[in-house]
Amino acid sequence: MTDSHNSGQHKDREAAAAEVRRMWQPTPSWTQPDPSPAADAEPVEETAEETAAKPDALSEDFPGDSWSGPAAKPVNQPAPWTQPQSQPAPSWTQAVPESGTASWTQPEEQDDELPAGAEAATTDEAAARESGPGANSPVFGGSSFHGSGAAPDPQQAVQPGQFPPNQQTPPAGQPGQGGQLSPAAQHFFPQGVPGQQARQQPQNLSYRADELIQALPLPREAPAERGVRSVLKLRPGSAERSERIARATAATAFRRPVTIVVANPKGGSGKTPTTLLLAGALGQARGGGVVAWDNNELRGNMHLRTHDTNSRSTVTDMLQAMPMLTQPDARLGDVAAYLRHQVAGQYDVLTSATTTYAQIEAKDFDQIHRLLSRFYKVLVIDTGNNEGSSNWREAMKAADALVIPIKWKSLSCAAAVQMLEELDNQGPEAQRLIRRAVIAVSNGPGDVNKEVEKQLRPYFDSRAAAVVDIPTDMHIAAEGPLDHSALQPATRRAALELAARVSEQITTALNTPR
């Protein structure tokens, strides 16, 4: 009884070892075994001596793979390569047919040595293999090389070393088609064949143009342009970097022409210099496309504060030429003939009437506003001192942003406060304009009253969006033509800050639904 038990264990160990050896030592081709083997005879008990003397089934079929005895060529079966074949034998790398017939892919060559501590399959596994439907076929995997083609059970659980039942072809590099490793091979490789992973399915990826643009690396920051940092080619300091940000903000590309109104009913509060400073800062940041318009109903001061570029035309001359300028084929050059171009600030100027025979009305403002909006991107409008005039009110209706110039003096601040209270009673649009207003403080020599500043600065901070201080500049105080190249660096920097704050409020206004 003991000899018989030992004989069964010996046979199982031989079968498992031969199977694993064949899995890692492929042959060039394979011949399909006989599909109709003879019926198995009833097992006959053999002694241990007979078992040891008799070669196992694998040794008879494959003498080169036998581990227990000398190789002997079987006499009742010719060599596969000498047997005539009517049809080509299936290759290990042959594509899987649609009918579900099992084929095999050649595994990668590995070391022939068995893993350390490997043991043979149990007696129950060997018995199940011998009595199963594939007992007469070569033992290698859950299905024989001449698989029956039956569909797998979809509810069958996937065991270690198996492929999913709904997978028609094994992944690249995985041995076996149609199912699983045999129980003996699973004992040595419970997690499947080592070193071979399933091929990952490609993911369906889609990209949009804006996503690809956002994924691009940011451009490298330009080195400093001033001071020691520019000599050493270092990054700009905090002051220069904030100036670059302000310049980029002032150069914001708006989706339509915009109108900025500079207003304070008090004369001498700095409306005209503030208008020219703002127009010049925007023109330099944007590279042109800016016009400053003196919308005084009669005889403003802008013609005295700008350079005469051989154009003595005024708004009155432009109104007379309006039938020609409003034609569809009118060009920017036709309109520029009535304007003054300021080279240093890169902006144009439309001066007010200098005689008393004509006064600008609301209809005149509408015609000029439509014409300038056709050829310019930004309009900076200087207003007069009369809040009751029709052209002043039309300018407020067309405003996208409001700039209020003041000096820290009682009369200048009082007029600005009264104007804000008057606009606050004009409805929701005027109230939104007040909330987006920017206060520009421009003091001349001796104009600062500390007590007025202490009392009214908190008020303007609470009512307006921002308060920008423009330092005293003797070039502005001289009351001559304002040249941006002659301003102090601090004045130009303050003008750029004013332009940036105004551009921010315009962007907010355009993006806020009414």
Coordinates of C-alpha atoms in Angstrom, one line a residue:
M1 CA 0.0 0.0 0.0
T2 CA 2.8 2.4 0.8
D3 CA 4.6 1.5 -2.4
S4 CA 1.5 2.4 -4.4
H5 CA 1.1 5.7 -2.6
N6 CA 4.7 6.6 -3.3
S7 CA 4.3 5.6 -6.9
G8 CA 1.4 8.0 -7.3
Q9 CA 3.3 10.9 -5.8
H10 CA 6.3 10.1 -8.0
K11 CA 4.1 10.2 -11.1
D12 CA 2.5 13.5 -10.1
R13 CA 6.0 15.0 -9.5
E14 CA 7.2 13.8 -12.8
A15 CA 4.2 15.2 -14.7
A16 CA 4.4 18.6 -13.0
A17 CA 8.1 18.9 -13.6
A18 CA 7.8 17.9 -17.3
E19 CA 5.0 20.4 -17.8
V20 CA 6.8 23.4 -16.3
R21 CA 10.0 22.4 -18.2
R22 CA 8.0 22.4 -21.5
M23 CA 6.4 25.8 -20.7
W24 CA 9.8 27.4 -20.4
Q25 CA 11.5 25.5 -23.2
P26 CA 9.5 26.0 -26.4
T27 CA 9.9 24.0 -29.5
P28 CA 9.7 25.4 -33.0
S29 CA 6.3 24.0 -33.9
W30 CA 3.7 21.6 -32.6
T31 CA 1.6 18.9 -34.2
Q32 CA -1.9 18.4 -33.1
P33 CA -2.5 15.1 -31.2
D34 CA -4.9 12.5 -32.3
P35 CA -8.4 14.0 -31.7
S36 CA -10.0 10.6 -31.1
P37 CA -7.9 8.7 -28.5
A38 CA -8.8 5.3 -27.4
A39 CA -10.9 4.9 -24.4
D40 CA -9.0 4.6 -21.2
A41 CA -8.7 1.2 -19.6
E42 CA -9.4 0.7 -16.0
P43 CA -6.4 1.5 -13.9
V44 CA -4.4 -1.5 -12.7
E45 CA -2.5 -1.5 -9.5
E46 CA 1.2 -1.6 -10.2
T47 CA 4.0 -2.4 -7.9
A48 CA 6.7 0.2 -7.1
E49 CA 9.3 -1.8 -9.1
E50 CA 7.0 -1.8 -12.2
T51 CA 6.3 1.9 -11.9
A52 CA 10.0 2.8 -11.6
A53 CA 10.8 0.6 -14.6
K54 CA 8.0 1.9 -16.8
P55 CA 8.5 5.4 -18.3
D56 CA 5.7 7.9 -17.8
A57 CA 3.4 9.2 -20.6
L58 CA 5.4 12.4 -21.0
S59 CA 8.6 10.5 -21.3
E60 CA 7.2 8.4 -24.1
D61 CA 5.9 11.4 -26.0
F62 CA 8.9 13.6 -25.4
P63 CA 12.0 11.6 -24.6
G64 CA 14.1 14.7 -24.4
D65 CA 12.0 16.2 -21.6
S66 CA 12.2 13.1 -19.3
W67 CA 13.9 13.7 -16.0
S68 CA 13.8 10.2 -14.6
G69 CA 15.4 8.0 -17.1
P70 CA 17.3 7.8 -20.3
A71 CA 15.7 9.2 -23.4
A72 CA 14.2 6.6 -25.6
K73 CA 12.5 7.1 -28.9
P74 CA 9.0 5.7 -29.0
V75 CA 8.5 2.9 -31.5
N76 CA 4.8 3.3 -32.0
Q77 CA 4.8 7.0 -33.0
P78 CA 6.9 8.6 -35.7
A79 CA 8.6 11.9 -35.1
P80 CA 6.4 14.9 -35.7
W81 CA 8.7 16.5 -38.3
T82 CA 8.7 13.2 -40.4
Q83 CA 5.0 12.7 -40.4
P84 CA 3.2 13.9 -43.5
Q85 CA 0.6 16.6 -42.8
S86 CA -2.3 17.4 -45.0
Q87 CA -2.8 20.8 -43.3
P88 CA -0.2 23.1 -41.8
A89 CA 0.1 22.5 -38.0
P90 CA -0.8 25.5 -35.9
S91 CA 2.1 27.5 -34.8
W92 CA 2.6 28.8 -31.2
T93 CA 2.4 32.3 -32.6
Q94 CA -0.6 31.7 -34.8
A95 CA -3.5 34.2 -34.5
V96 CA -6.5 33.2 -32.5
P97 CA -9.4 32.0 -34.7
E98 CA -12.8 33.5 -34.1
S99 CA -14.4 30.1 -33.4
G100 CA -12.8 29.9 -30.0
T101 CA -10.4 27.0 -30.8
A102 CA -7.5 27.3 -28.4
S103 CA -4.0 28.2 -29.6
W104 CA -0.9 29.2 -27.8
T105 CA 1.6 32.0 -27.8
Q106 CA 5.2 31.2 -27.3
P107 CA 6.5 32.2 -23.8
E108 CA 9.7 34.0 -23.3
E109 CA 12.8 31.9 -22.8
Q110 CA 13.8 31.7 -19.1
D111 CA 16.1 29.7 -17.0
D112 CA 15.3 26.0 -17.0
E113 CA 15.9 25.5 -13.3
L114 CA 12.9 25.1 -11.1
P115 CA 12.2 27.6 -8.3
A116 CA 13.8 26.7 -5.0
G117 CA 11.4 24.9 -2.7
A118 CA 9.0 23.9 -5.5
E119 CA 6.9 20.9 -4.7
A120 CA 4.8 18.6 -6.9
A121 CA 1.0 18.9 -7.2
T122 CA -1.2 17.1 -4.7
T123 CA -2.7 13.6 -5.3
D124 CA -6.1 15.1 -5.7
E125 CA -5.0 17.5 -8.4
A126 CA -3.3 14.6 -10.3
A127 CA -6.4 12.5 -10.0
A128 CA -8.6 15.3 -11.3
R129 CA -6.2 15.8 -14.2
E130 CA -6.2 12.1 -15.1
S131 CA -9.9 11.7 -14.9
G132 CA -10.9 15.0 -16.5
P133 CA -12.0 15.6 -20.1
G134 CA -8.5 16.3 -21.2
A135 CA -6.8 13.2 -19.7
N136 CA -5.9 11.8 -23.0
S137 CA -4.3 14.9 -24.3
P138 CA -0.9 16.4 -23.4
V139 CA -1.1 18.1 -20.0
F140 CA -0.3 21.8 -20.4
G141 CA -3.0 24.3 -19.3
G142 CA -6.6 24.0 -18.5
S143 CA -7.6 23.2 -22.1
S144 CA -5.8 20.9 -24.5
F145 CA -4.2 21.9 -27.7
H146 CA -7.2 20.6 -29.6
G147 CA -9.6 22.5 -27.5
S148 CA -13.3 21.8 -27.8
G149 CA -14.2 25.4 -28.6
A150 CA -17.0 25.5 -25.9
A151 CA -17.8 28.9 -24.6
P152 CA -16.5 29.5 -21.0
D153 CA -18.9 30.0 -18.2
P154 CA -19.3 33.8 -17.7
Q155 CA -19.9 33.3 -14.0
Q156 CA -16.7 31.4 -13.5
A157 CA -14.3 33.1 -11.1
V158 CA -10.9 33.9 -12.4
Q159 CA -8.2 32.0 -10.5
P160 CA -4.5 33.0 -10.2
G161 CA -2.7 32.3 -13.4
Q162 CA -6.0 32.4 -15.4
F163 CA -7.2 34.9 -18.0
P164 CA -10.7 36.5 -17.7
P165 CA -13.4 34.3 -19.3
N166 CA -14.5 37.0 -21.6
Q167 CA -10.9 37.6 -22.9
Q168 CA -10.6 36.0 -26.3
T169 CA -6.9 36.4 -26.7
P170 CA -4.2 36.4 -24.1
P171 CA -2.2 39.6 -23.5
A172 CA 1.2 39.9 -25.3
G173 CA 3.8 37.7 -23.7
Q174 CA 1.3 35.6 -21.7
P175 CA 1.3 31.8 -22.5
G176 CA -1.9 30.1 -23.2
Q177 CA -5.2 30.8 -25.1
G178 CA -8.5 29.9 -23.9
G179 CA -8.2 29.9 -20.2
Q180 CA -5.7 28.9 -17.5
L181 CA -2.6 27.1 -16.4
S182 CA -3.0 23.5 -15.2
P183 CA -3.3 22.8 -11.5
A184 CA 0.3 21.5 -11.5
A185 CA 1.6 24.7 -13.1
Q186 CA -0.5 26.9 -10.8
H187 CA 1.2 25.2 -7.9
F188 CA 4.6 26.6 -9.1
F189 CA 3.2 29.9 -10.5
P190 CA 0.1 30.9 -8.5
Q191 CA 0.3 34.5 -9.8
G192 CA 0.8 33.5 -13.4
V193 CA 4.0 33.4 -15.4
P194 CA 6.5 35.8 -13.7
G195 CA 7.9 38.7 -15.6
Q196 CA 4.9 38.9 -18.0
Q197 CA 2.3 41.6 -17.5
A198 CA -1.0 42.1 -19.3
R199 CA -0.9 44.7 -22.1
Q200 CA -2.6 47.9 -21.0
Q201 CA -5.4 49.1 -23.2
P202 CA -4.7 52.5 -24.8
Q203 CA -6.8 55.2 -23.2
N204 CA -9.0 57.4 -25.4
L205 CA -7.4 60.9 -24.8
S206 CA -8.7 64.1 -26.3
Y207 CA -7.2 67.6 -26.0
R208 CA -8.5 71.0 -26.8
A209 CA -6.3 73.8 -28.1
D210 CA -6.7 75.9 -25.0
E211 CA -5.6 73.0 -22.8
L212 CA -2.5 72.5 -24.9
I213 CA -1.7 76.2 -24.8
Q214 CA -2.1 76.2 -21.0
A215 CA 0.2 73.2 -20.7
L216 CA 3.0 75.0 -22.5
P217 CA 5.8 76.2 -20.2
L218 CA 5.6 79.9 -19.3
P219 CA 8.1 82.2 -21.0
R220 CA 11.2 83.1 -19.1
E221 CA 11.1 86.4 -17.4
A222 CA 13.2 89.1 -19.2
P223 CA 16.2 90.4 -17.2
A224 CA 16.2 93.7 -15.5
E225 CA 16.4 96.8 -17.6
R226 CA 17.7 99.3 -15.0
G227 CA 20.4 99.5 -12.4
V228 CA 23.0 97.0 -11.4
R229 CA 20.6 94.1 -12.1
S230 CA 20.6 95.0 -15.8
V231 CA 24.4 95.0 -15.9
L232 CA 24.5 91.5 -14.2
K233 CA 21.6 90.2 -16.3
L234 CA 19.6 89.4 -13.2
R235 CA 15.9 89.2 -12.7
P236 CA 14.1 92.6 -12.1
G237 CA 13.5 93.7 -8.5
S238 CA 10.1 94.2 -7.0
A239 CA 9.7 97.8 -8.1
E240 CA 10.6 97.0 -11.7
R241 CA 8.4 93.9 -11.7
S242 CA 5.4 95.8 -10.4
E243 CA 6.0 98.4 -13.1
R244 CA 5.9 95.7 -15.8
I245 CA 2.7 94.4 -14.4
A246 CA 1.1 97.8 -14.5
R247 CA 2.3 98.3 -18.1
A248 CA 0.7 95.0 -19.1
T249 CA -2.5 95.9 -17.3
A250 CA -2.6 99.2 -19.1
A251 CA -2.2 97.4 -22.4
T252 CA -5.3 95.3 -21.8
A253 CA -7.0 94.4 -25.1
F254 CA -10.7 95.4 -24.7
R255 CA -13.3 93.8 -26.8
R256 CA -14.7 97.2 -28.0
P257 CA -13.7 100.9 -28.0
V258 CA -13.9 102.3 -24.5
T259 CA -14.4 105.8 -23.1
I260 CA -12.8 107.3 -20.1
V261 CA -14.2 110.6 -18.7
V262 CA -12.1 113.0 -16.6
A263 CA -14.5 115.3 -14.6
N264 CA -14.4 117.8 -11.7
P265 CA -16.6 120.9 -11.8
K266 CA -14.0 123.0 -10.1
G267 CA -11.7 124.8 -12.5
G268 CA -7.9 124.4 -11.8
S269 CA -8.4 121.0 -10.2
G270 CA -6.0 119.4 -12.8
K271 CA -8.4 117.9 -15.3
T272 CA -6.4 118.7 -18.4
P273 CA -3.0 117.6 -17.1
T274 CA -4.5 114.5 -15.7
T275 CA -6.2 113.8 -19.1
L276 CA -2.9 114.2 -20.9
L277 CA -0.9 112.1 -18.4
L278 CA -3.5 109.3 -18.6
A279 CA -3.6 109.4 -22.4
G280 CA 0.2 109.4 -22.7
A281 CA 0.6 106.5 -20.3
L282 CA -2.0 104.4 -22.2
G283 CA -0.5 105.4 -25.5
Q284 CA 3.0 104.3 -24.5
A285 CA 1.7 101.0 -23.0
R286 CA -0.6 100.2 -25.9
G287 CA 1.6 101.5 -28.7
G288 CA -1.0 104.0 -29.9
G289 CA -4.7 103.8 -30.6
V290 CA -5.5 106.5 -28.0
V291 CA -7.1 109.9 -28.5
A292 CA -7.5 112.8 -25.9
W293 CA -10.5 114.9 -26.5
D294 CA -11.2 118.3 -25.0
N295 CA -15.0 118.2 -24.6
N296 CA -15.3 121.7 -23.2
E297 CA -18.4 123.4 -24.6
L298 CA -16.3 126.4 -25.3
R299 CA -12.6 127.3 -25.2
G300 CA -10.8 124.6 -23.2
N301 CA -7.1 124.7 -22.4
M302 CA -5.9 121.5 -24.1
H303 CA -4.6 123.5 -27.2
L304 CA -2.3 125.3 -24.8
R305 CA -1.0 122.1 -23.1
T306 CA -0.1 120.1 -26.2
H307 CA 2.4 120.4 -29.0
D308 CA 1.1 122.0 -32.2
T309 CA 2.0 119.5 -35.0
N310 CA 1.1 121.8 -37.9
S311 CA -2.6 121.2 -37.3
R312 CA -4.6 124.1 -36.1
S313 CA -7.9 122.4 -36.7
T314 CA -10.4 122.1 -33.8
V315 CA -13.6 120.2 -33.0
T316 CA -15.5 122.9 -35.0
D317 CA -13.5 122.1 -38.2
M318 CA -14.2 118.4 -37.6
L319 CA -17.9 119.0 -37.3
Q320 CA -17.9 120.9 -40.6
A321 CA -16.1 118.0 -42.3
M322 CA -18.3 115.3 -40.8
P323 CA -20.2 114.5 -44.0
M324 CA -16.9 113.5 -45.6
L325 CA -15.4 111.8 -42.5
T326 CA -18.5 109.6 -42.0
Q327 CA -18.3 108.0 -45.5
P328 CA -17.7 104.3 -45.6
D329 CA -14.4 104.8 -47.4
A330 CA -13.1 107.3 -44.8
R331 CA -9.7 106.5 -43.4
L332 CA -7.8 107.2 -40.2
G333 CA -5.5 109.6 -42.1
D334 CA -8.6 111.6 -43.1
V335 CA -9.6 112.0 -39.4
A336 CA -6.0 112.6 -38.2
A337 CA -5.8 115.7 -40.3
Y338 CA -7.9 117.4 -37.7
L339 CA -5.9 116.1 -34.7
R340 CA -2.6 116.8 -33.0
H341 CA -0.2 113.9 -32.7
Q342 CA 1.9 113.8 -29.5
V343 CA 5.1 111.9 -30.4
A344 CA 6.4 111.3 -26.8
G345 CA 3.0 109.9 -25.5
Q346 CA 2.0 108.2 -28.8
Y347 CA -1.6 109.6 -28.7
D348 CA -3.6 112.1 -30.7
V349 CA -5.4 115.2 -29.4
L350 CA -8.7 116.8 -30.5
T351 CA -8.9 120.4 -29.1
S352 CA -12.0 122.4 -28.3
A353 CA -13.4 125.4 -30.1
T354 CA -11.4 128.6 -29.6
T355 CA -14.0 131.1 -30.9
T356 CA -17.4 132.0 -29.5
Y357 CA -19.6 131.5 -32.6
A358 CA -20.1 127.8 -31.9
Q359 CA -20.9 125.8 -28.8
I360 CA -20.8 122.0 -28.6
E361 CA -24.2 120.4 -27.9
A362 CA -25.3 116.8 -27.2
K363 CA -25.8 116.0 -30.9
D364 CA -22.4 117.2 -31.7
F365 CA -20.9 115.0 -29.0
D366 CA -22.7 112.0 -30.4
Q367 CA -21.3 112.5 -33.9
I368 CA -17.8 113.0 -32.8
H369 CA -17.9 110.1 -30.3
R370 CA -19.1 107.7 -33.0
L371 CA -16.4 108.9 -35.4
L372 CA -13.6 108.6 -32.9
S373 CA -14.8 105.2 -31.7
R374 CA -14.6 104.0 -35.3
F375 CA -10.8 104.7 -35.5
Y376 CA -9.5 104.6 -31.9
K377 CA -9.6 102.0 -29.2
V378 CA -9.4 104.3 -26.2
L379 CA -11.0 107.7 -25.8
V380 CA -9.9 109.9 -22.9
I381 CA -12.4 112.8 -22.6
D382 CA -11.6 116.0 -20.7
T383 CA -14.8 117.9 -19.6
G384 CA -15.7 121.5 -18.8
N385 CA -16.9 123.0 -15.6
N386 CA -20.6 123.1 -16.3
E387 CA -22.4 119.9 -15.1
G388 CA -25.6 121.2 -16.6
S389 CA -24.4 121.4 -20.2
S390 CA -25.7 118.7 -22.6
N391 CA -22.3 117.6 -23.9
W392 CA -21.1 117.1 -20.3
R393 CA -24.1 114.8 -19.5
E394 CA -23.7 112.9 -22.7
A395 CA -20.1 112.2 -21.8
M396 CA -21.2 110.7 -18.5
K397 CA -23.7 108.5 -20.3
A398 CA -21.0 107.2 -22.6
A399 CA -18.4 106.7 -19.9
D400 CA -17.0 103.2 -19.2
A401 CA -14.7 104.6 -16.4
L402 CA -14.6 107.9 -14.4
V403 CA -11.4 109.7 -13.3
I404 CA -11.8 112.5 -10.7
P405 CA -8.8 114.8 -10.4
I406 CA -8.5 116.6 -7.1
K407 CA -6.0 118.6 -5.1
W408 CA -5.8 118.5 -1.4
K409 CA -7.5 121.8 -1.2
S410 CA -11.0 122.6 0.2
L411 CA -12.6 124.0 -3.0
S412 CA -11.3 121.2 -5.2
C413 CA -12.4 118.4 -2.9
A414 CA -15.8 120.1 -2.2
A415 CA -16.6 120.3 -5.9
A416 CA -15.8 116.6 -6.3
V417 CA -17.9 115.6 -3.4
Q418 CA -20.9 117.6 -4.8
M419 CA -20.5 115.9 -8.2
L420 CA -20.5 112.5 -6.6
E421 CA -23.6 113.2 -4.7
E422 CA -25.3 114.5 -7.9
L423 CA -24.4 111.4 -9.8
D424 CA -25.6 109.2 -7.0
N425 CA -29.1 110.5 -7.7
Q426 CA -29.0 109.7 -11.4
G427 CA -29.8 106.0 -11.1
P428 CA -28.1 102.6 -11.1
E429 CA -25.8 103.3 -14.0
A430 CA -24.4 106.4 -12.5
Q431 CA -24.0 104.6 -9.1
R432 CA -22.0 101.8 -10.8
L433 CA -19.8 104.5 -12.4
I434 CA -19.1 106.0 -9.0
R435 CA -18.0 102.6 -7.6
R436 CA -15.6 102.2 -10.5
A437 CA -14.2 105.7 -10.2
V438 CA -10.5 106.4 -9.7
I439 CA -9.3 109.5 -7.8
A440 CA -6.2 111.2 -9.2
V441 CA -4.5 113.5 -6.7
S442 CA -2.2 115.9 -8.5
N443 CA -0.8 118.7 -6.4
G444 CA 1.2 121.7 -7.5
P445 CA 3.7 123.4 -5.4
G446 CA 2.0 124.5 -2.2
D447 CA -1.3 122.9 -3.0
V448 CA -1.3 120.4 -0.2
N449 CA -3.4 121.1 2.9
K450 CA -2.7 118.3 5.4
E451 CA -5.9 118.8 7.4
V452 CA -8.0 118.5 4.2
E453 CA -6.1 115.3 3.2
K454 CA -6.5 113.8 6.7
Q455 CA -10.3 114.4 6.7
L456 CA -11.2 113.6 3.1
R457 CA -8.8 110.8 2.1
P458 CA -10.9 108.2 4.0
Y459 CA -14.0 109.5 2.3
F460 CA -12.6 109.1 -1.2
D461 CA -11.1 105.7 -0.3
S462 CA -14.6 104.5 0.7
R463 CA -16.5 105.9 -2.3
A464 CA -14.1 105.2 -5.2
A465 CA -12.3 102.1 -6.4
A466 CA -8.8 103.5 -6.0
V467 CA -6.8 106.7 -5.1
V468 CA -3.6 107.4 -7.0
D469 CA -1.2 110.1 -5.9
I470 CA 0.7 111.9 -8.7
P471 CA 3.8 113.6 -7.3
T472 CA 4.5 117.3 -7.9
D473 CA 6.3 117.8 -11.1
M474 CA 7.7 121.2 -12.1
H475 CA 7.2 120.4 -15.8
I476 CA 3.5 120.2 -15.2
A477 CA 3.5 123.2 -12.9
A478 CA 5.1 125.3 -15.7
E479 CA 1.7 125.2 -17.5
G480 CA 3.3 124.8 -20.9
P481 CA 2.9 121.9 -23.4
L482 CA 3.1 118.6 -21.6
D483 CA 5.9 116.4 -22.9
H484 CA 6.0 112.9 -21.5
S485 CA 9.8 112.6 -22.1
A486 CA 10.3 115.7 -19.9
L487 CA 8.5 114.3 -16.9
Q488 CA 10.2 112.9 -13.8
P489 CA 10.5 109.1 -13.6
A490 CA 8.2 109.1 -10.5
T491 CA 5.6 111.1 -12.4
R492 CA 5.7 108.7 -15.3
R493 CA 5.4 105.8 -12.9
A494 CA 2.4 107.4 -11.2
A495 CA 0.7 108.0 -14.6
L496 CA 1.3 104.3 -15.5
E497 CA -0.3 103.3 -12.2
L498 CA -3.3 105.5 -12.9
A499 CA -3.7 103.9 -16.4
A500 CA -3.4 100.4 -14.9
R501 CA -6.1 101.1 -12.2
V502 CA -8.4 102.6 -14.8
S503 CA -7.9 99.6 -17.1
E504 CA -8.8 97.2 -14.3
Q505 CA -12.1 99.1 -13.7
I506 CA -12.9 99.0 -17.4
T507 CA -12.3 95.3 -17.5
T508 CA -14.6 94.8 -14.6
A509 CA -17.3 96.9 -16.2
L510 CA -17.1 95.0 -19.5
N511 CA -17.3 91.6 -17.8
T512 CA -20.2 92.6 -15.4
P513 CA -23.6 92.1 -16.9
R514 CA -26.0 95.0 -16.5

